[in-house]
Short mmCIF file of C-alpha atoms in Angstrom, two decimals:
data_model
loop_
_atom_site.label_atom_id
_atom_site.label_comp_id
_atom_site.label_asym_id
_atom_site.label_seq_id
_atom_site.Cartn_x
_atom_site.Cartn_y
_atom_site.Cartn_z
CA MET A 1 248.77 183.40 -56.80
CA THR A 2 247.81 183.28 -53.15
CA GLY A 3 245.77 186.27 -52.06
CA ASN A 4 243.73 186.62 -55.26
CA THR A 5 240.12 187.71 -54.88
CA THR A 6 237.13 187.86 -57.16
CA PRO A 7 235.22 191.13 -57.75
CA SER A 8 233.50 192.19 -54.51
CA GLY A 9 234.75 188.94 -52.93
CA LEU A 10 232.13 186.87 -54.80
CA PRO A 11 232.69 183.08 -54.95
CA ILE A 12 233.59 180.96 -57.95
CA LEU A 13 230.88 178.39 -58.74
CA ILE A 14 232.23 174.97 -59.77
CA VAL A 15 229.81 172.60 -61.56
CA GLU A 16 231.28 169.07 -61.61
CA ASP A 17 229.59 165.68 -61.08
CA ASP A 18 232.88 163.89 -60.27
CA ALA A 19 233.20 164.38 -56.49
CA ALA A 20 236.99 163.88 -56.49
CA ILE A 21 237.60 166.48 -59.21
CA LEU A 22 235.15 168.90 -57.54
CA GLU A 23 237.03 168.57 -54.25
CA LEU A 24 240.40 168.99 -56.00
CA LEU A 25 239.29 172.18 -57.79
CA GLU A 26 237.84 173.69 -54.62
CA GLU A 27 241.02 173.01 -52.64
CA GLU A 28 243.27 174.38 -55.38
CA LEU A 29 241.29 177.63 -55.80
CA GLN A 30 240.83 178.14 -52.06
CA GLU A 31 244.60 177.83 -51.62
CA ALA A 32 244.95 180.53 -54.28
CA GLY A 33 242.79 182.83 -52.14
CA TYR A 34 239.40 182.45 -53.86
CA GLN A 35 236.04 181.56 -52.31
CA THR A 36 234.25 178.65 -53.95
CA LEU A 37 230.83 177.00 -54.18
CA GLY A 38 230.50 173.45 -55.50
CA VAL A 39 227.47 171.74 -57.12
CA CYS A 40 226.98 168.59 -59.18
CA SER A 41 224.52 169.65 -61.94
CA ALA A 42 223.40 172.55 -64.11
CA GLU A 43 220.06 172.57 -62.31
CA GLU A 44 221.80 172.97 -58.95
CA ALA A 45 223.95 175.73 -60.44
CA LEU A 46 220.88 177.71 -61.54
CA ALA A 47 219.25 177.18 -58.14
CA THR A 48 222.41 178.42 -56.40
CA MET A 49 222.60 181.50 -58.64
CA SER A 50 218.98 182.37 -57.89
CA HIS A 51 219.94 183.28 -54.32
CA SER A 52 223.73 183.81 -54.47
CA ASP A 53 225.81 186.09 -56.69
CA VAL A 54 228.92 184.52 -58.18
CA ALA A 55 231.91 185.96 -60.06
CA LEU A 56 232.77 183.06 -62.36
CA ILE A 57 231.53 179.59 -63.35
CA ILE A 58 233.75 176.59 -64.05
CA SER A 59 231.64 173.80 -65.50
CA ASP A 60 232.18 170.30 -66.83
CA VAL A 61 230.54 169.71 -70.23
CA ARG A 62 229.06 166.31 -69.37
CA LEU A 63 226.68 166.56 -66.45
CA PRO A 64 223.61 164.61 -65.31
CA GLY A 65 220.57 166.33 -66.84
CA SER A 66 221.43 169.52 -68.72
CA SER A 67 224.98 169.76 -70.00
CA GLY A 68 227.51 172.45 -69.23
CA MET A 69 227.09 173.77 -72.79
CA GLN A 70 223.33 174.06 -72.25
CA LEU A 71 223.96 175.93 -69.00
CA LEU A 72 226.24 178.34 -70.85
CA GLU A 73 223.70 178.79 -73.66
CA GLN A 74 220.92 179.58 -71.18
CA LEU A 75 222.99 182.18 -69.32
CA ARG A 76 224.08 183.90 -72.52
CA SER A 77 220.54 183.89 -73.95
CA GLU A 78 219.44 185.68 -70.77
CA GLY A 79 222.18 188.25 -71.25
CA ASN A 80 224.14 187.06 -68.23
CA PRO A 81 227.77 188.29 -68.66
CA LEU A 82 229.37 186.03 -66.02
CA GLY A 83 232.80 184.62 -66.78
CA PHE A 84 232.51 180.98 -67.86
CA ILE A 85 235.25 178.31 -68.21
CA VAL A 86 234.34 174.97 -69.79
CA ILE A 87 236.19 171.80 -68.75
CA THR A 88 235.88 168.41 -70.44
CA ALA A 89 237.66 165.08 -70.74
CA PHE A 90 236.51 164.84 -74.35
CA GLY A 91 238.03 168.01 -75.72
CA THR A 92 238.20 168.48 -79.45
CA ILE A 93 238.92 171.55 -81.55
CA ASP A 94 235.31 171.60 -82.78
CA GLN A 95 233.95 171.47 -79.24
CA ALA A 96 236.30 174.25 -78.14
CA VAL A 97 235.24 176.46 -81.04
CA GLU A 98 231.55 175.78 -80.31
CA ALA A 99 232.00 176.71 -76.62
CA LEU A 100 233.78 179.94 -77.53
CA LYS A 101 231.08 180.80 -80.11
CA ILE A 102 228.38 180.40 -77.47
CA GLY A 103 230.28 182.70 -75.15
CA ALA A 104 232.76 180.71 -73.06
CA ASP A 105 235.79 182.68 -71.89
CA ASP A 106 238.15 179.70 -71.86
CA PHE A 107 238.26 175.96 -72.55
CA LEU A 108 240.36 173.44 -70.58
CA THR A 109 240.70 169.67 -70.93
CA LYS A 110 241.16 166.83 -68.45
CA PRO A 111 243.46 165.66 -66.99
CA LEU A 112 243.65 169.15 -65.56
CA ASP A 113 246.83 171.16 -65.26
CA LEU A 114 246.08 172.85 -61.92
CA GLU A 115 248.49 175.68 -62.57
CA GLY A 116 246.72 176.15 -65.90
CA VAL A 117 243.38 176.30 -64.07
CA ARG A 118 244.72 179.04 -61.78
CA GLU A 119 246.03 181.01 -64.75
CA ALA A 120 242.74 180.67 -66.64
CA VAL A 121 240.74 181.83 -63.61
CA TYR A 122 243.06 184.80 -63.06
CA ARG A 123 242.95 185.75 -66.76
CA VAL A 124 239.14 185.61 -67.03
CA LEU A 125 238.57 187.57 -63.79
CA GLU A 126 241.13 190.20 -64.76
CA SER A 127 239.50 190.59 -68.17
CA ARG A 128 236.13 191.09 -66.49
CA ARG A 129 237.60 193.67 -64.09
CA LEU A 130 239.04 195.69 -66.97
CA ALA A 131 235.77 195.54 -68.92
CA GLU A 132 233.81 196.70 -65.87
CA ARG A 133 236.25 199.56 -65.25
CA PHE A 134 235.99 200.70 -68.87
CA HIS A 135 232.20 200.49 -68.75
CA GLN A 136 232.11 202.70 -65.66
CA ASN A 137 234.48 205.27 -67.18
CA HIS A 138 232.90 205.16 -70.63
CA PRO A 139 229.16 204.53 -70.22
CA PRO A 140 227.26 203.72 -73.41
CA SER A 141 225.86 206.80 -75.12
CA HIS A 142 222.75 204.98 -76.27
CA PHE A 143 220.39 202.16 -75.35
CA HIS A 144 219.03 200.37 -78.42
CA GLY A 145 219.09 203.63 -80.36
CA ILE A 146 218.00 205.95 -77.53
CA VAL A 147 220.74 208.57 -77.14
CA GLY A 148 221.67 209.80 -73.67
CA GLU A 149 224.86 210.36 -71.68
CA SER A 150 223.35 212.41 -68.84
CA GLU A 151 223.14 210.84 -65.39
CA THR A 152 219.35 210.68 -65.56
CA MET A 153 219.39 208.79 -68.86
CA GLN A 154 222.19 206.46 -67.79
CA ALA A 155 220.14 205.57 -64.68
CA LEU A 156 217.10 204.99 -66.91
CA PHE A 157 219.06 202.69 -69.25
CA HIS A 158 220.35 200.71 -66.26
CA ASP A 159 216.87 200.25 -64.76
CA ALA A 160 215.30 199.40 -68.13
CA ALA A 161 217.92 196.72 -68.84
CA ARG A 162 217.28 195.13 -65.44
CA LEU A 163 213.49 195.16 -65.80
CA ALA A 164 213.70 193.79 -69.35
CA LYS A 165 214.73 190.39 -67.99
CA SER A 166 211.47 190.11 -66.04
CA ASP A 167 208.03 189.27 -67.44
CA ALA A 168 206.28 191.69 -65.07
CA PRO A 169 204.23 194.57 -66.52
CA ILE A 170 206.00 197.92 -66.77
CA LEU A 171 204.48 201.41 -66.63
CA VAL A 172 206.42 204.06 -68.58
CA GLN A 173 205.62 207.64 -67.61
CA GLY A 174 206.77 210.89 -69.17
CA GLU A 175 205.68 213.99 -71.00
CA SER A 176 204.53 213.81 -74.62
CA GLY A 177 207.42 213.50 -77.02
CA THR A 178 209.94 212.03 -74.57
CA GLY A 179 210.16 208.68 -76.41
CA LYS A 180 207.99 206.27 -74.42
CA GLU A 181 207.43 203.91 -77.35
CA LEU A 182 211.16 203.93 -78.17
CA LEU A 183 211.89 202.87 -74.59
CA ALA A 184 209.24 200.13 -74.79
CA ARG A 185 210.83 198.80 -77.99
CA ALA A 186 214.26 198.91 -76.33
CA ILE A 187 212.96 196.91 -73.35
CA HIS A 188 211.52 194.31 -75.72
CA ALA A 189 214.81 194.14 -77.65
CA GLU A 190 216.69 193.61 -74.38
CA SER A 191 214.29 190.93 -73.16
CA PRO A 192 214.24 187.15 -73.71
CA ARG A 193 211.16 187.80 -75.90
CA ASN A 194 213.13 189.80 -78.46
CA GLU A 195 212.53 187.32 -81.28
CA GLU A 196 208.76 187.33 -80.71
CA PRO A 197 206.28 190.04 -81.83
CA PHE A 198 206.30 193.58 -80.47
CA ILE A 199 202.92 195.21 -81.09
CA ALA A 200 202.20 198.84 -80.25
CA ILE A 201 198.76 200.41 -80.02
CA ASN A 202 197.65 203.90 -79.05
CA CYS A 203 194.59 203.48 -76.86
CA ALA A 204 193.47 207.03 -77.66
CA SER A 205 193.17 206.15 -81.35
CA ILE A 206 190.62 203.32 -80.91
CA PRO A 207 186.90 204.15 -80.60
CA SER A 208 185.66 202.94 -77.21
CA GLU A 209 183.02 200.67 -78.79
CA LEU A 210 185.72 198.80 -80.75
CA MET A 211 188.33 198.51 -78.00
CA GLU A 212 187.31 195.10 -76.67
CA SER A 213 187.28 193.56 -80.14
CA GLU A 214 190.65 195.15 -80.97
CA PHE A 215 192.27 193.84 -77.81
CA PHE A 216 190.71 190.38 -77.51
CA GLY A 217 189.38 189.63 -80.99
CA HIS A 218 185.89 188.46 -81.99
CA VAL A 219 184.19 185.47 -83.52
CA LYS A 220 182.14 185.52 -86.69
CA GLY A 221 178.68 186.97 -86.10
CA ALA A 222 179.57 188.41 -82.67
CA PHE A 223 178.10 191.76 -83.70
CA THR A 224 176.79 193.54 -86.77
CA GLY A 225 179.52 193.65 -89.37
CA ALA A 226 181.55 190.77 -87.87
CA SER A 227 181.54 188.72 -91.08
CA ASP A 228 184.69 186.83 -90.11
CA SER A 229 186.48 185.82 -86.94
CA ARG A 230 189.44 188.01 -86.07
CA GLN A 231 192.25 187.67 -83.55
CA GLY A 232 192.93 190.55 -81.20
CA LEU A 233 196.12 192.32 -80.17
CA PHE A 234 196.73 189.90 -77.29
CA GLN A 235 196.61 186.88 -79.60
CA ALA A 236 198.79 188.62 -82.20
CA ALA A 237 201.41 189.48 -79.54
CA ASN A 238 201.37 186.01 -77.97
CA GLY A 239 204.87 185.15 -76.79
CA GLY A 240 206.03 188.74 -77.22
CA SER A 241 205.29 192.21 -75.88
CA LEU A 242 202.21 194.44 -76.18
CA PHE A 243 202.76 198.19 -75.81
CA LEU A 244 199.66 200.08 -74.68
CA ASP A 245 200.33 203.77 -75.26
CA GLU A 246 198.10 206.32 -73.53
CA ILE A 247 196.54 203.67 -71.32
CA GLY A 248 194.82 206.45 -69.39
CA GLU A 249 192.39 206.71 -72.34
CA MET A 250 191.14 203.14 -71.85
CA SER A 251 187.54 202.73 -70.67
CA ILE A 252 186.88 201.52 -67.13
CA GLY A 253 185.13 198.39 -68.43
CA LEU A 254 188.06 197.38 -70.59
CA GLN A 255 190.48 198.14 -67.74
CA ALA A 256 188.77 195.40 -65.71
CA LYS A 257 189.23 192.89 -68.54
CA LEU A 258 192.85 193.95 -69.00
CA LEU A 259 193.47 193.38 -65.29
CA ARG A 260 191.98 189.88 -65.56
CA ALA A 261 194.13 189.12 -68.60
CA LEU A 262 197.22 190.16 -66.63
CA GLN A 263 196.27 188.07 -63.61
CA GLU A 264 194.92 184.95 -65.30
CA LYS A 265 196.91 185.08 -68.57
CA THR A 266 193.71 184.33 -70.48
CA VAL A 267 191.46 186.34 -72.82
CA LYS A 268 188.01 185.82 -74.23
CA ALA A 269 187.15 186.98 -77.73
CA VAL A 270 183.91 188.91 -78.18
CA GLY A 271 181.14 186.38 -78.82
CA ALA A 272 183.31 183.39 -77.83
CA GLU A 273 182.24 180.84 -75.21
CA LYS A 274 185.69 179.84 -74.01
CA GLU A 275 188.77 181.71 -72.85
CA GLU A 276 192.15 181.08 -74.42
CA SER A 277 195.59 181.25 -72.83
CA VAL A 278 198.00 184.00 -73.85
CA ASP A 279 201.58 184.76 -72.88
CA VAL A 280 202.05 188.50 -73.32
CA ARG A 281 204.33 190.99 -71.56
CA ILE A 282 202.50 194.31 -71.07
CA ILE A 283 204.34 197.63 -71.30
CA ALA A 284 201.96 200.54 -70.72
CA ALA A 285 202.61 204.25 -71.09
CA THR A 286 200.92 207.52 -70.29
CA HIS A 287 201.64 211.23 -70.03
CA ARG A 288 198.73 211.60 -67.59
CA GLU A 289 199.01 211.56 -63.80
CA LEU A 290 197.14 208.30 -63.18
CA GLU A 291 196.77 208.99 -59.45
CA GLN A 292 194.62 212.00 -60.38
CA GLU A 293 192.68 209.87 -62.87
CA ILE A 294 191.97 207.39 -60.04
CA GLU A 295 190.65 210.19 -57.83
CA SER A 296 188.38 211.41 -60.61
CA GLY A 297 187.08 207.85 -61.20
CA ASN A 298 188.62 207.45 -64.67
CA PHE A 299 191.19 204.78 -63.82
CA ARG A 300 191.06 201.65 -61.68
CA SER A 301 193.36 201.71 -58.67
CA ASP A 302 193.91 197.92 -58.77
CA LEU A 303 195.11 198.09 -62.38
CA PHE A 304 197.33 201.06 -61.56
CA TYR A 305 199.02 199.24 -58.68
CA ARG A 306 199.45 196.15 -60.85
CA LEU A 307 201.20 198.21 -63.52
CA GLU A 308 203.05 200.61 -61.24
CA THR A 309 204.96 197.89 -59.38
CA PHE A 310 207.69 198.41 -61.97
CA SER A 311 207.62 201.91 -63.38
CA LEU A 312 210.08 204.00 -65.37
CA ARG A 313 210.02 207.76 -65.84
CA ILE A 314 211.57 209.32 -68.93
CA PRO A 315 212.87 212.79 -68.06
CA PRO A 316 211.86 215.73 -70.25
CA LEU A 317 214.59 217.14 -72.47
CA ARG A 318 215.05 220.18 -70.23
CA GLU A 319 216.27 217.85 -67.43
CA ARG A 320 218.81 216.06 -69.61
CA ASN A 321 221.82 218.32 -69.18
CA GLY A 322 224.50 217.59 -71.74
CA ASP A 323 222.35 215.40 -74.00
CA ILE A 324 220.98 217.96 -76.46
CA GLU A 325 224.18 218.50 -78.45
CA ARG A 326 224.71 214.73 -78.83
CA LEU A 327 221.05 214.33 -79.83
CA ILE A 328 221.38 217.07 -82.44
CA SER A 329 224.44 215.36 -83.90
CA ALA A 330 222.76 211.93 -83.95
CA LEU A 331 219.56 213.30 -85.51
CA ILE A 332 221.41 215.23 -88.20
CA GLU A 333 223.27 212.06 -89.14
CA LYS A 334 220.07 210.00 -89.08
CA HIS A 335 218.04 212.30 -91.34
CA ALA A 336 220.91 213.21 -93.63
CA THR A 337 221.50 209.50 -94.26
CA ALA A 338 217.79 208.88 -94.81
CA GLN A 339 217.65 211.72 -97.36
CA GLY A 340 220.92 210.82 -99.07
CA LYS A 341 222.48 214.16 -98.10
CA GLN A 342 225.78 215.05 -96.48
CA ILE A 343 225.75 217.76 -93.82
CA GLU A 344 229.36 218.85 -93.38
CA SER A 345 228.85 221.74 -90.96
CA VAL A 346 226.27 223.58 -88.88
CA GLU A 347 226.15 227.36 -88.77
CA PRO A 348 227.15 228.52 -85.25
CA SER A 349 224.01 230.64 -84.89
CA ALA A 350 221.89 227.61 -85.86
CA LEU A 351 223.58 225.40 -83.27
CA GLN A 352 223.21 228.11 -80.63
CA ALA A 353 219.50 228.47 -81.39
CA LEU A 354 218.97 224.70 -81.21
CA LEU A 355 220.82 224.50 -77.88
CA GLU A 356 218.99 227.44 -76.30
CA TYR A 357 215.42 226.48 -77.23
CA SER A 358 213.30 224.98 -74.43
CA TYR A 359 211.53 222.17 -76.44
CA PRO A 360 208.12 221.84 -74.77
CA GLY A 361 207.54 218.98 -77.22
CA ASN A 362 210.72 217.24 -76.02
CA VAL A 363 212.75 214.93 -78.27
CA ARG A 364 209.94 214.64 -80.83
CA GLU A 365 209.98 218.41 -81.33
CA LEU A 366 213.78 218.46 -81.59
CA GLU A 367 213.74 215.67 -84.16
CA ASN A 368 211.08 217.39 -86.26
CA ALA A 369 213.12 220.61 -86.18
CA VAL A 370 216.31 218.82 -87.24
CA MET A 371 214.52 216.85 -89.97
CA ARG A 372 213.12 220.10 -91.40
CA ALA A 373 216.51 221.79 -91.26
CA VAL A 374 218.28 218.88 -92.96
CA THR A 375 215.63 218.86 -95.70
CA LEU A 376 216.13 222.57 -96.41
CA ALA A 377 219.92 222.60 -96.00
CA GLU A 378 221.96 223.29 -99.14
CA GLY A 379 225.62 222.91 -99.98
CA GLY A 380 226.37 220.70 -96.96
CA LEU A 381 225.63 223.56 -94.53
CA LEU A 382 222.77 223.53 -92.04
CA SER A 383 222.05 227.23 -91.55
CA HIS A 384 220.08 229.36 -89.11
CA ALA A 385 217.53 230.07 -91.85
CA ASP A 386 216.77 226.33 -92.17
CA LEU A 387 215.37 226.12 -88.62
CA PRO A 388 211.65 226.44 -87.79
CA GLU A 389 210.53 230.03 -87.21
CA ARG A 390 209.76 229.52 -83.51
CA ILE A 391 213.30 228.34 -82.79
CA ARG A 392 214.88 231.13 -84.87
CA GLN A 393 212.66 233.71 -83.18
CA HIS A 394 213.42 232.33 -79.71
CA GLY A 395 217.13 232.64 -80.39
CA LEU A 396 216.75 236.19 -81.62
CA GLU A 397 214.69 237.16 -78.57
CA GLN A 398 217.27 235.61 -76.26
CA ARG A 399 220.05 237.59 -77.89
CA SER A 400 218.04 240.82 -78.05
CA ASN A 401 217.16 240.47 -74.38
CA ALA A 402 220.84 240.11 -73.62
CA ARG A 403 221.54 243.23 -75.68
CA TYR A 404 218.75 245.06 -73.85
CA LEU A 405 220.26 244.08 -70.50
CA GLU A 406 223.62 245.30 -71.74
CA ALA A 407 222.08 248.64 -72.71
CA GLY A 408 220.35 248.86 -69.34
CA ASN A 409 223.63 248.24 -67.56
CA ALA A 410 225.16 251.06 -69.56
CA VAL A 411 222.37 253.36 -68.35
CA VAL A 412 223.00 252.36 -64.73
CA ALA A 413 226.73 252.96 -65.15
CA ALA A 414 226.05 256.37 -66.66
CA GLU A 415 223.70 257.16 -63.80
CA LYS A 416 226.40 256.37 -61.28
CA GLN A 417 228.65 258.82 -63.10
CA GLN A 418 225.78 261.32 -63.19
CA ASN A 419 226.12 261.30 -66.97
CA TRP A 420 222.50 260.60 -67.75
CA PRO A 421 221.62 259.86 -71.41
CA SER A 422 218.34 261.08 -72.78
CA LEU A 423 215.44 258.68 -73.35
CA GLU A 424 215.86 259.19 -77.09
CA GLU A 425 219.53 258.16 -76.87
CA VAL A 426 218.65 254.97 -74.92
CA GLU A 427 215.97 254.12 -77.48
CA LYS A 428 218.36 254.59 -80.41
CA ARG A 429 221.01 252.46 -78.69
CA TYR A 430 218.49 249.68 -78.06
CA ILE A 431 217.19 249.73 -81.66
CA GLN A 432 220.74 249.40 -82.94
CA LYS A 433 221.43 246.43 -80.66
CA VAL A 434 218.30 244.58 -81.84
CA LEU A 435 219.12 245.41 -85.45
CA GLU A 436 222.60 243.92 -84.97
CA ALA A 437 221.10 240.80 -83.37
CA THR A 438 218.84 240.21 -86.40
CA GLY A 439 221.70 240.66 -88.83
CA GLY A 440 220.14 243.87 -90.19
CA ASN A 441 216.73 242.29 -90.86
CA LYS A 442 214.36 245.23 -90.36
CA ARG A 443 211.18 243.15 -90.48
CA ARG A 444 212.35 240.91 -87.63
CA THR A 445 213.69 243.93 -85.73
CA ALA A 446 210.28 245.63 -85.94
CA ASP A 447 208.53 242.42 -84.80
CA ILE A 448 210.80 242.12 -81.74
CA LEU A 449 210.41 245.82 -80.86
CA GLY A 450 206.65 245.58 -81.28
CA ILE A 451 206.43 248.51 -83.69
CA ALA A 452 205.41 248.91 -87.33
CA ARG A 453 208.15 248.75 -89.93
CA ARG A 454 207.28 252.30 -91.08
CA THR A 455 207.90 253.51 -87.52
CA LEU A 456 211.25 251.71 -87.46
CA TYR A 457 212.28 253.23 -90.81
CA ARG A 458 211.29 256.71 -89.57
CA ARG A 459 213.33 256.37 -86.38
CA LEU A 460 216.33 255.06 -88.30
CA ASP A 461 216.07 257.99 -90.70
CA ASP A 462 216.11 260.38 -87.74
CA GLU A 463 219.52 259.12 -86.65
#
């Protein structure tokens, strides 16, 4: 197999404490056209990977210090998808099954069949190439429940997955209703902390005089009404993630204490004499422009720069071309299942209205609209009448405007032919177009035309 290469020419990392076997493997794979790196322990392997990308790991099970199985477990727990081949002189069926359960791609035993090693390496690398190609051609349509196939959302999912592996604070920015808490929960689920608590708090919902106690806890007798000691949000989220929504609403005094907690990883309960250590990953969110809040003296610049080092912006729905139809489908399924209903079809005019609406409230507004429509839907059909009035009305106005433009074009064409219609004829034509757009609903037609229904009836009677 001379001339083989790994993806992007990355080396194969061999972890083997027997110098003769390490040398043999390196020579064999180099002759086959691969680059190699050789180390003698799992600790050296991790150190090497911290500064060098590799395509595949071949590791002995028995190593000084951590074993090859422990190395594999650590990489998989961190979500590292690298190809991994386990080699051992003490191979048993049980050990092979255990390695494959943990996430090994192959399992070989000593004495090594060198041709078998080459074949295993080729097979694992080829499998990874195919998986990567499929992933690029078929990107995931969701990220821990967040739906999005548009380029902007795919880029967001990619960045969020990368940042999730870090313990650094993250600032999530975006308009109201874009799903900032959903993204924070997804980051936590993707992180090594995913089995620890995720606690969310809206800073705007806590009275300023209670914020410090809520965040850091208090001891008994710390203030009037403190009849018992109570842990704060930081202590409750210890080991996990704390989501601070609308952090722009936090008081300047508490911002200083939050900054200290981030820097020192300690908090002090109200009324306590000593600080206590906490291990919390902060994810903050805001719909405000914090730079403007800094200029107006409402937000600390040092806290902003601490949080903004890693920031994510969720695009508004109007910038997510191609996502709305998939979101509608996903939301209909979600709420129909929750309500024990089966929605078999959507009326074309209802789908058109949902697709055309601008959604100033973003995904939250879309979800509320779909939930309402599913609740009202009968006979397995989600109809135009089931939608909120503002969305129905918007759709009608869009269509009536199109009809009005069509009528105007007809006037221009007639003018070019010097066949000028009278103003009364243009008015009648326009009324008929709006009436058609509303499906004959005279009340809605009158509302769109801006006239009383009696006036509409009179003009229709004149025709």
